[in-house]
Short mmCIF file of C-alpha atoms in Angstrom, two decimals:
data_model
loop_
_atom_site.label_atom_id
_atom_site.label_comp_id
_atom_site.label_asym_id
_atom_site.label_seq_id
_atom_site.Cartn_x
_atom_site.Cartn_y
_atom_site.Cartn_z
CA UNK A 1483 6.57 -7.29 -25.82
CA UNK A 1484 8.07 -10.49 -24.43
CA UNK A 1485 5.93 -12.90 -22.48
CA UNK A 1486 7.66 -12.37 -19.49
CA UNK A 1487 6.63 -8.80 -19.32
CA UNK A 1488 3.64 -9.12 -20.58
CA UNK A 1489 2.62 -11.53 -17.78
CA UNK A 1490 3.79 -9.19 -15.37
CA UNK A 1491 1.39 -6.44 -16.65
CA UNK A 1492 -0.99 -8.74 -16.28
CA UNK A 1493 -0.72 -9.80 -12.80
CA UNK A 1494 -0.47 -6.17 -11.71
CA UNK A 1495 -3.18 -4.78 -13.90
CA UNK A 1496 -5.65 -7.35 -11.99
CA UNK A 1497 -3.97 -6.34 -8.91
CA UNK A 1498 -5.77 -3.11 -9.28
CA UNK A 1499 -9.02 -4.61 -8.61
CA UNK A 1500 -8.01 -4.73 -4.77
CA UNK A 1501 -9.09 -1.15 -4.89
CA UNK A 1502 -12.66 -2.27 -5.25
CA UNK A 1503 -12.92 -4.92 -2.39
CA UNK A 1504 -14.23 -2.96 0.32
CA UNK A 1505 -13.50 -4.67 3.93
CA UNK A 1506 -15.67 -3.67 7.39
CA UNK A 1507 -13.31 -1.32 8.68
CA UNK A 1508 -14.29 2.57 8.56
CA UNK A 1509 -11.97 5.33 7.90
CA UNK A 1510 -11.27 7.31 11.00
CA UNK A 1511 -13.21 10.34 9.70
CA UNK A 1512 -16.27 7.63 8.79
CA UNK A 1513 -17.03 8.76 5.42
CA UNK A 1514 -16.66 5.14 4.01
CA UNK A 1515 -15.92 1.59 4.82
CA UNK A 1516 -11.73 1.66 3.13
CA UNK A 1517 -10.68 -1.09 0.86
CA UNK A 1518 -8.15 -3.54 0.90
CA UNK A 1519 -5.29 -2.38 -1.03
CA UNK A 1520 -4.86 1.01 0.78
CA UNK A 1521 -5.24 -1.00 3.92
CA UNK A 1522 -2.31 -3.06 2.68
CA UNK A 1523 -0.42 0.06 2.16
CA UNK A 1524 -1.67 1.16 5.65
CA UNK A 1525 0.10 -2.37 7.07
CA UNK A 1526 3.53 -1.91 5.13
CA UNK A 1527 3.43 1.98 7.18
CA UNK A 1528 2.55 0.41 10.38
CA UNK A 1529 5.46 -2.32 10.27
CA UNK A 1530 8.06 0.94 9.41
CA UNK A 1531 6.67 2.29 12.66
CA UNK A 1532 6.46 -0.37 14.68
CA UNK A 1533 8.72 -3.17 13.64
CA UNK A 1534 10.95 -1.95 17.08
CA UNK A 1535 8.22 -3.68 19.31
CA UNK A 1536 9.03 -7.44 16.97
CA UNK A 1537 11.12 -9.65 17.60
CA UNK A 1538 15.18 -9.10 16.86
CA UNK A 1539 16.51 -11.04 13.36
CA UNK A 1540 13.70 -10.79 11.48
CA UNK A 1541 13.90 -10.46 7.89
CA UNK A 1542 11.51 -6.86 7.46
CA UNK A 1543 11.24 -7.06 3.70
CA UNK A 1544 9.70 -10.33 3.71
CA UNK A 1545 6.89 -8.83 6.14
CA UNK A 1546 6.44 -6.33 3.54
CA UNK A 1547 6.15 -8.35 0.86
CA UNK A 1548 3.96 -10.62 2.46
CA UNK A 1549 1.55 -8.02 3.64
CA UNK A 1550 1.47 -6.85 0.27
CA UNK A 1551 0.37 -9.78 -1.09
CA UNK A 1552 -1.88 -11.39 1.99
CA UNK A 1553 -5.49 -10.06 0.35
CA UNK A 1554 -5.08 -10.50 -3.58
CA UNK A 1555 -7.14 -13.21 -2.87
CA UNK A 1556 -9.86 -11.10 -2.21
CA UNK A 1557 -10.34 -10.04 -5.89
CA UNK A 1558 -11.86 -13.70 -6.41
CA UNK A 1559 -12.95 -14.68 -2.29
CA UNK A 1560 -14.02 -11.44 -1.25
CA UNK A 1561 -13.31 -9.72 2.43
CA UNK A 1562 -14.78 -12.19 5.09
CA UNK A 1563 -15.33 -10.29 8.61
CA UNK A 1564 -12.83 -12.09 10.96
CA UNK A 1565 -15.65 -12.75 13.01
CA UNK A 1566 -18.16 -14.37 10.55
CA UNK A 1567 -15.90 -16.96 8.80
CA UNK A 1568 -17.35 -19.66 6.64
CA UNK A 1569 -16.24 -22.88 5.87
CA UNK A 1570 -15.87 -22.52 2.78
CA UNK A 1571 -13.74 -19.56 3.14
CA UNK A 1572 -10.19 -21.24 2.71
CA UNK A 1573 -11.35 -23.37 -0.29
CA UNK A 1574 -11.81 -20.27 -2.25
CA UNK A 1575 -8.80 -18.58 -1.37
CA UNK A 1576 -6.76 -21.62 -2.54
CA UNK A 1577 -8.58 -21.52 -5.65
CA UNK A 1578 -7.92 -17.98 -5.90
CA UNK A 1579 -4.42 -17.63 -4.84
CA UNK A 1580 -4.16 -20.47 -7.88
CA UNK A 1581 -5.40 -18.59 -10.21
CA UNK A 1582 -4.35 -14.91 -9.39
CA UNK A 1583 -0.28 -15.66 -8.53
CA UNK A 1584 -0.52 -17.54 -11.99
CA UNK A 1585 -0.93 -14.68 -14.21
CA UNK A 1586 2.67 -14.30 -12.65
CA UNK A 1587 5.87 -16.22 -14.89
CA UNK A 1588 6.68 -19.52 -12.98
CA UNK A 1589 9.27 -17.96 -10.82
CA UNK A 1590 7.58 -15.08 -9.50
CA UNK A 1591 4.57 -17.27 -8.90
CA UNK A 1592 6.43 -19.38 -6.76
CA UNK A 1593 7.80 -16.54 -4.69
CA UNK A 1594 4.32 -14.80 -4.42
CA UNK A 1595 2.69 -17.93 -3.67
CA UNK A 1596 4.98 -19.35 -0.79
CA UNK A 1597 4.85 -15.56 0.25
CA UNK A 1598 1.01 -15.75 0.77
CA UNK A 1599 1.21 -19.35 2.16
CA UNK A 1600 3.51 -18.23 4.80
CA UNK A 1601 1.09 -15.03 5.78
CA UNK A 1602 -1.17 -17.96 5.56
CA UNK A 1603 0.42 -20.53 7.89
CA UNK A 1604 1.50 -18.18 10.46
CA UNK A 1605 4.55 -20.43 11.69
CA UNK A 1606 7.56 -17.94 11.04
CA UNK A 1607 8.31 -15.06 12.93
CA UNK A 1608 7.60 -12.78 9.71
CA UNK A 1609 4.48 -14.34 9.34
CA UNK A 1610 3.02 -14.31 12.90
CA UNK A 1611 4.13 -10.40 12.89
CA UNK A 1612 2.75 -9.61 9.93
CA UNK A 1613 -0.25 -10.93 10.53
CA UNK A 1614 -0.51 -9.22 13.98
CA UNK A 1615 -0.15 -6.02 12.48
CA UNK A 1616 -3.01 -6.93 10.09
CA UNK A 1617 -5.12 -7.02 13.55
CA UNK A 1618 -3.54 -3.87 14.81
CA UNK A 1619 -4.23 -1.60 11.96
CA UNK A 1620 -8.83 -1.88 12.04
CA UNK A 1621 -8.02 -1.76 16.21
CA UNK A 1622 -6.41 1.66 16.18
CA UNK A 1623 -8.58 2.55 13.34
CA UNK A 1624 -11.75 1.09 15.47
CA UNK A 1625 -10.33 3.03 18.85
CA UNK A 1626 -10.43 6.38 16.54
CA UNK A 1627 -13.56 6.22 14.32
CA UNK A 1628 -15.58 6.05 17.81
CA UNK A 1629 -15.99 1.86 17.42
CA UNK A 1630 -15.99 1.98 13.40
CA UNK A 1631 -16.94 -1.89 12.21
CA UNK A 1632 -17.40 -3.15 16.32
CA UNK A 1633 -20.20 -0.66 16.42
CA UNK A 1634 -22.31 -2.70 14.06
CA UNK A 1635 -21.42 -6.88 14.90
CA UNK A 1636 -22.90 -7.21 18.53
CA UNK A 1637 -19.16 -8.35 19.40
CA UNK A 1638 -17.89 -9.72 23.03
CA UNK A 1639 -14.83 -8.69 24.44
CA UNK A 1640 -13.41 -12.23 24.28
CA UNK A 1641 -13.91 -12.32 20.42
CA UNK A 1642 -11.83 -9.30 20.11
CA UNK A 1643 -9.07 -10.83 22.11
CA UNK A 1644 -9.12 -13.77 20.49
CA UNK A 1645 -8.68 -12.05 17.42
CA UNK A 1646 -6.11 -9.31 18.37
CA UNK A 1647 -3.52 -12.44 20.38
CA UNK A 1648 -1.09 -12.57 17.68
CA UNK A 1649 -0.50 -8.59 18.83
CA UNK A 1650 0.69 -9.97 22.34
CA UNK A 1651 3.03 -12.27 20.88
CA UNK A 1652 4.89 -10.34 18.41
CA UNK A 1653 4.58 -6.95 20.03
CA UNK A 1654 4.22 -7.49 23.66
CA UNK A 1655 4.52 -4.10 24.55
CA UNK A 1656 1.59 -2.74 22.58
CA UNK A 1657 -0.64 -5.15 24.50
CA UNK A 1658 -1.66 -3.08 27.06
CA UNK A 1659 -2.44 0.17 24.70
CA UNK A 1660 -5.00 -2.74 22.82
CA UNK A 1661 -5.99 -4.09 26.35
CA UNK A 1662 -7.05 -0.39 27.20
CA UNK A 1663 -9.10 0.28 23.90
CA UNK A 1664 -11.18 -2.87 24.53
CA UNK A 1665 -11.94 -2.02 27.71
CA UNK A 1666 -12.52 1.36 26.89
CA UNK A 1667 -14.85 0.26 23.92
CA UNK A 1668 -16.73 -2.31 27.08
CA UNK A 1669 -17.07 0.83 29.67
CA UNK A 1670 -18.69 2.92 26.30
CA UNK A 1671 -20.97 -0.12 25.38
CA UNK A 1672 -19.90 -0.95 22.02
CA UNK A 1673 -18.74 -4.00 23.04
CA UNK A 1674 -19.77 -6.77 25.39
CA UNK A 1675 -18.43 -7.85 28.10
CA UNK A 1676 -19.86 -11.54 27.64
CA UNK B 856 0.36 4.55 27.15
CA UNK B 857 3.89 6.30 27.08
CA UNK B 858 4.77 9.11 24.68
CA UNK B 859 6.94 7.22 22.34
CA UNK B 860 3.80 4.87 21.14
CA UNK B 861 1.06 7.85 21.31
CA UNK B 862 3.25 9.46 18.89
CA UNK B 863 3.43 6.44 16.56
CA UNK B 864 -0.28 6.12 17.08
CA UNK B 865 -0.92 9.27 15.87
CA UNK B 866 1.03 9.48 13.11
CA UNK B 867 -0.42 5.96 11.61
CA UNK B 868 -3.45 7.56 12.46
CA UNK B 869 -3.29 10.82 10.35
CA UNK B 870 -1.89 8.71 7.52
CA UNK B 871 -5.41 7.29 7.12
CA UNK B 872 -6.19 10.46 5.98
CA UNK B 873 -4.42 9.55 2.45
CA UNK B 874 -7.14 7.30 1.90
CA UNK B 875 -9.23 10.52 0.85
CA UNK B 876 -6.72 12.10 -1.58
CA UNK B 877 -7.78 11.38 -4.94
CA UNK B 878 -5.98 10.87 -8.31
CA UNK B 879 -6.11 11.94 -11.65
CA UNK B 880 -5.42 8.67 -12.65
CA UNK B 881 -8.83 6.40 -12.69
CA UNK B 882 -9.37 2.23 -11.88
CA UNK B 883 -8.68 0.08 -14.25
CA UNK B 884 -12.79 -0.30 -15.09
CA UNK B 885 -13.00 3.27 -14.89
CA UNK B 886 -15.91 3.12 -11.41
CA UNK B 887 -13.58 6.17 -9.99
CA UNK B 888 -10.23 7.56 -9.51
CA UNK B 889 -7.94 6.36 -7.28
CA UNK B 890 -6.40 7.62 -4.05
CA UNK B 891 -3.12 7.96 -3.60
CA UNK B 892 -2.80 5.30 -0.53
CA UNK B 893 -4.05 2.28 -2.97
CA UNK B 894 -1.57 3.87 -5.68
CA UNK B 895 1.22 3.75 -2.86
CA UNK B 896 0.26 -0.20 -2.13
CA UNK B 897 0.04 -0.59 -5.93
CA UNK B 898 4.05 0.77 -6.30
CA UNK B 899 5.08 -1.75 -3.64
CA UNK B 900 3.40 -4.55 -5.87
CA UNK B 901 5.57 -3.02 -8.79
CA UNK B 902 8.57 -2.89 -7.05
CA UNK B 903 8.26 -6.58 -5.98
CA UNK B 904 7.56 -7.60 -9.69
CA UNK B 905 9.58 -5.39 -11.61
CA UNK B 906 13.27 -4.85 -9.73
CA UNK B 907 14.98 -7.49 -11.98
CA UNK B 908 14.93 -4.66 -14.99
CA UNK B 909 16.41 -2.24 -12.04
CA UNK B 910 20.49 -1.52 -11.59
CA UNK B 911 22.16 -3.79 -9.30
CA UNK B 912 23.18 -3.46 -5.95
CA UNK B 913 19.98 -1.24 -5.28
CA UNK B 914 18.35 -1.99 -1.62
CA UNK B 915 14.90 -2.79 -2.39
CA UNK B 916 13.83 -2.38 1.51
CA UNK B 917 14.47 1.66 1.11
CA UNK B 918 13.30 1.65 -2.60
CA UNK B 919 9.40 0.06 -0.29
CA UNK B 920 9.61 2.54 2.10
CA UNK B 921 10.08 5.35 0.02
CA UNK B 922 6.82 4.88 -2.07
CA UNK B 923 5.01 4.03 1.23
CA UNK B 924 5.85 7.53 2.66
CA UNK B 925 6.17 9.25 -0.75
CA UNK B 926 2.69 10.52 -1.40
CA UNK B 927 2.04 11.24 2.64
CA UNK B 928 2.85 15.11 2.10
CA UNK B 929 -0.84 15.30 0.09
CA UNK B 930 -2.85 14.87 3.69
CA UNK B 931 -1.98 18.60 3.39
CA UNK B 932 -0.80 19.67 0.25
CA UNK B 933 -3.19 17.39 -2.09
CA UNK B 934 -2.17 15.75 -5.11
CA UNK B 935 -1.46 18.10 -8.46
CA UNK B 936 -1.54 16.90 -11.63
CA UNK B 937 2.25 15.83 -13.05
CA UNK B 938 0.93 18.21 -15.90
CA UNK B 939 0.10 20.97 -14.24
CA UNK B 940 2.52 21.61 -11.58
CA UNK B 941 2.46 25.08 -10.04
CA UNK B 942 4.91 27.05 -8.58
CA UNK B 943 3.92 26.94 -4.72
CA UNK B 944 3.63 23.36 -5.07
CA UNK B 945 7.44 22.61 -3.09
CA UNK B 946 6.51 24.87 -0.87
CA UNK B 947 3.22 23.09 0.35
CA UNK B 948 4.53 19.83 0.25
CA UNK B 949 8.02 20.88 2.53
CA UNK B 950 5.27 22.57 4.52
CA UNK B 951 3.22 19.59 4.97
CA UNK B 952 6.50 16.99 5.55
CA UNK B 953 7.89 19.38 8.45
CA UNK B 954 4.40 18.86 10.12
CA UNK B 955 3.20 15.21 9.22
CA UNK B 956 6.32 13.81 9.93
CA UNK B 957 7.05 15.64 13.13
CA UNK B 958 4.37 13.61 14.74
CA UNK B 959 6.53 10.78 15.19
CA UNK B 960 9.18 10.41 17.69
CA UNK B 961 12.32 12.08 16.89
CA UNK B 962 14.50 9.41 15.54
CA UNK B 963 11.30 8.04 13.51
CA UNK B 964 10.57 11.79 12.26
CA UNK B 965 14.46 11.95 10.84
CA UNK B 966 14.01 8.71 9.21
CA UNK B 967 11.33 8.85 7.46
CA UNK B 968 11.90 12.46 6.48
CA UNK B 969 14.71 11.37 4.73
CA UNK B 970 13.08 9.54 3.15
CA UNK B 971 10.90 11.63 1.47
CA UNK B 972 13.83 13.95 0.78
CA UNK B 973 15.52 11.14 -0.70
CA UNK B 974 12.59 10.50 -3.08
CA UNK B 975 11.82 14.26 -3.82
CA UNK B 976 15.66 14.58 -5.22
CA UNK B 977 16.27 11.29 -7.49
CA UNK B 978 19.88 11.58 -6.65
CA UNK B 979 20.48 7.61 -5.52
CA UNK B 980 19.64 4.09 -7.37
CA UNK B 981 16.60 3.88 -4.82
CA UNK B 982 14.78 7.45 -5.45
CA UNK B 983 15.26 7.07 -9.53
CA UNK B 984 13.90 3.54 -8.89
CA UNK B 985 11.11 4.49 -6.70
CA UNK B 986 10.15 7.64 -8.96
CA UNK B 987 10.68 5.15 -11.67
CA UNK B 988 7.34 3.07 -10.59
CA UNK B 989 5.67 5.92 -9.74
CA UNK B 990 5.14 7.01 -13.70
CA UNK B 991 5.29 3.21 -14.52
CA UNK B 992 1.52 2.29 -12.43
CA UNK B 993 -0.63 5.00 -13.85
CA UNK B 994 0.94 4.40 -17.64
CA UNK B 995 -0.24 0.79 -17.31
CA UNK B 996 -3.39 1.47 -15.52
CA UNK B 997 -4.03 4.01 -18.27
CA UNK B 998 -2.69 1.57 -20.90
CA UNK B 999 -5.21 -1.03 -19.67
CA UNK B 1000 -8.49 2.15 -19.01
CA UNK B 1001 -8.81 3.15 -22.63
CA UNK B 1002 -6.30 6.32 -21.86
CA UNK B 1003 -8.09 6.66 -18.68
CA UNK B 1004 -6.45 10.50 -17.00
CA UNK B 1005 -4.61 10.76 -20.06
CA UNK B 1006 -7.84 11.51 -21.94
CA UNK B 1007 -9.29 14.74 -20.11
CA UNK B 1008 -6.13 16.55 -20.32
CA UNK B 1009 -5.16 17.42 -24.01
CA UNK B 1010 -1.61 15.64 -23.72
CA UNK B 1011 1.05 16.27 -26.30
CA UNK B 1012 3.02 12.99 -26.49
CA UNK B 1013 6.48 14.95 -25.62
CA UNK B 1014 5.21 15.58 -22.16
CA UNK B 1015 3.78 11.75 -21.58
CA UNK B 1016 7.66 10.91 -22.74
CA UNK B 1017 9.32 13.45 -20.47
CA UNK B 1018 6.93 12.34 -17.56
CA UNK B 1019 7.86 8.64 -18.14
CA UNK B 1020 11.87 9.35 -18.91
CA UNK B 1021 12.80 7.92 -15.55
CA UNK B 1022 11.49 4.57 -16.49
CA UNK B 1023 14.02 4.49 -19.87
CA UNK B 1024 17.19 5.41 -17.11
CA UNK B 1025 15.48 2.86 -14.17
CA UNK B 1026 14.25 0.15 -16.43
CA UNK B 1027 15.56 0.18 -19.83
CA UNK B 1028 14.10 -3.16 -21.01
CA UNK B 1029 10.85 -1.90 -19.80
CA UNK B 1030 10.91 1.38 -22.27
CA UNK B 1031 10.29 -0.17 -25.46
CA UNK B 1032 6.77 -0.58 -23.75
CA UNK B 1033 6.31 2.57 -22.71
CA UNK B 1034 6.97 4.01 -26.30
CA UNK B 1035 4.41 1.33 -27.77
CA UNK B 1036 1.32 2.40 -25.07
CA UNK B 1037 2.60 6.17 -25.94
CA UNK B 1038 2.51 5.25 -29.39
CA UNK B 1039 -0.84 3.24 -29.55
CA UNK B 1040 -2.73 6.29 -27.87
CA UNK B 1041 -1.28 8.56 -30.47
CA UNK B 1042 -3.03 6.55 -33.29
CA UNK B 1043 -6.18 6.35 -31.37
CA UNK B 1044 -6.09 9.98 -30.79
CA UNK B 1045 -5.85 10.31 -26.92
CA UNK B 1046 -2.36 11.48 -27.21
CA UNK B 1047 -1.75 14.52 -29.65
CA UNK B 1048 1.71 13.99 -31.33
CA UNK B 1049 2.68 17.50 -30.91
#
């Protein structure tokens, strides 16, 4: 087998180990907390059904990509709740993205690396959606598992918010359906109002 | 919230439930099987590495969304071994596509449909492609398990090769590969050679 290949194999034979990094968010049914690979698969199925609420001229294979890629850091950093970050937490993803998008030959590192960074960086329109959708997936997940990961963080409203803004941005007219859960979530007492 | 997004909603919803179909194939270190929504996000990965050794002029965008949506008819149907395919096992899937997909808005439910149609046939570039890396992930996660699925399920190495015949048409520089894993579990006695 040629190196190229073989490198290849590598990087997506330690991919699978994204199956075993297991994030807050419940399934809807409750019977476990899901990991992060078929919640990257869960993303790429959310942009197909809601890329008409983005922005026009985006490029939608890039948000794929990127979505596909934006946790294989987790196999070395681990899942981080989004509302218990460290700071520490962005030195070992760059360490990990180094290592783990280097099992890749030098081209495809490249593209999987700028890939991530761009998830990362949040400045392109790809990007910002992308990583909106990455909020909106655990919400409707959350808003159908009775709470699912809120039930157990003692969160405040304005936390969620906070968290779920880059939904308003890139798909405006969802905003009101997340708006609604939160509220609803406040009025049920899983959440806090402040 | 109006009709068009409940719809969505509850379609992205009920896909969670592919989360809790399980594989034959096991995880790479063997701690369980997989479920077919990680081995979805897994084919995306191997579509993003592996499309140079694919025809040209394919659109890589459909060849994505056809392995997102591919495995989706198993909410209902469940997943079958390749190896042990019975006959009602079209009619359970068609069963479960007219009702999974139906419960997105029209012009979504077409789409998408045809997508799985398209994948179900292998008539275009994309669907050989897509079916392609669909045999390709659990031969190297095998490969890389000690035989993994391939071990339980007293294989003759004609059927592995029939299985894994749309990776010599979809990516020919890939097959010499193939034949050396096929090959190397013969010797070691996971594969029988006839």
């Amino acid at each position: 087998m040629n190196e190229r290949l073989a490198r290849q194999i590598a990087f997506l034979v330690e991919a699978d180990k994204l199956k075993s990094i297991i994030r807050r968010t419940s399934l809807v049914d409750l019977s476990r907390r899901e990991n992060s690979a078929e919640h990257s698969w869960h993303l790429v199925l959310v942009i197909m059904v809601m890329r008409e609420y983005g922005p026009p001229n985006v490029d939608w294979m890039r948000v794929m990509e990127m979505v596909a890629v934006h946790d294989l850091v987790e196999i070395d950093a681990g899942d981080v709740s989004a509302y218990n970050v460290d700071a520490l937490k962005v030195v070992r993803e760059q360490a990990a993205a180094d290592r783990i998008f280097a099992l890749l030959p030098a081209d495809q590192h490249v593209r999987f690396r700028h890939l991530w960074d761009e998830f990362e960086a949040h400045a392109t329109p790809e990007a910002r959606f992308a990583n909106a959708v990455d909020r909106l997936q655990p919400l409707l997940q959350n808003a159908h598992a009775a709470g699912g990961s809120w039930r157990d963080q003692a969160l405040v409203r304005a936390q969620i918010l906070d968290r779920m803004a880059p939904i308003e941005s890139s798909l405006p007219d969802v905003w009101p359906h997340v708006l609604d859960v939160v509220e609803s979530f406040c009025v049920a007492g899983v959440l806090r109002r402040d």
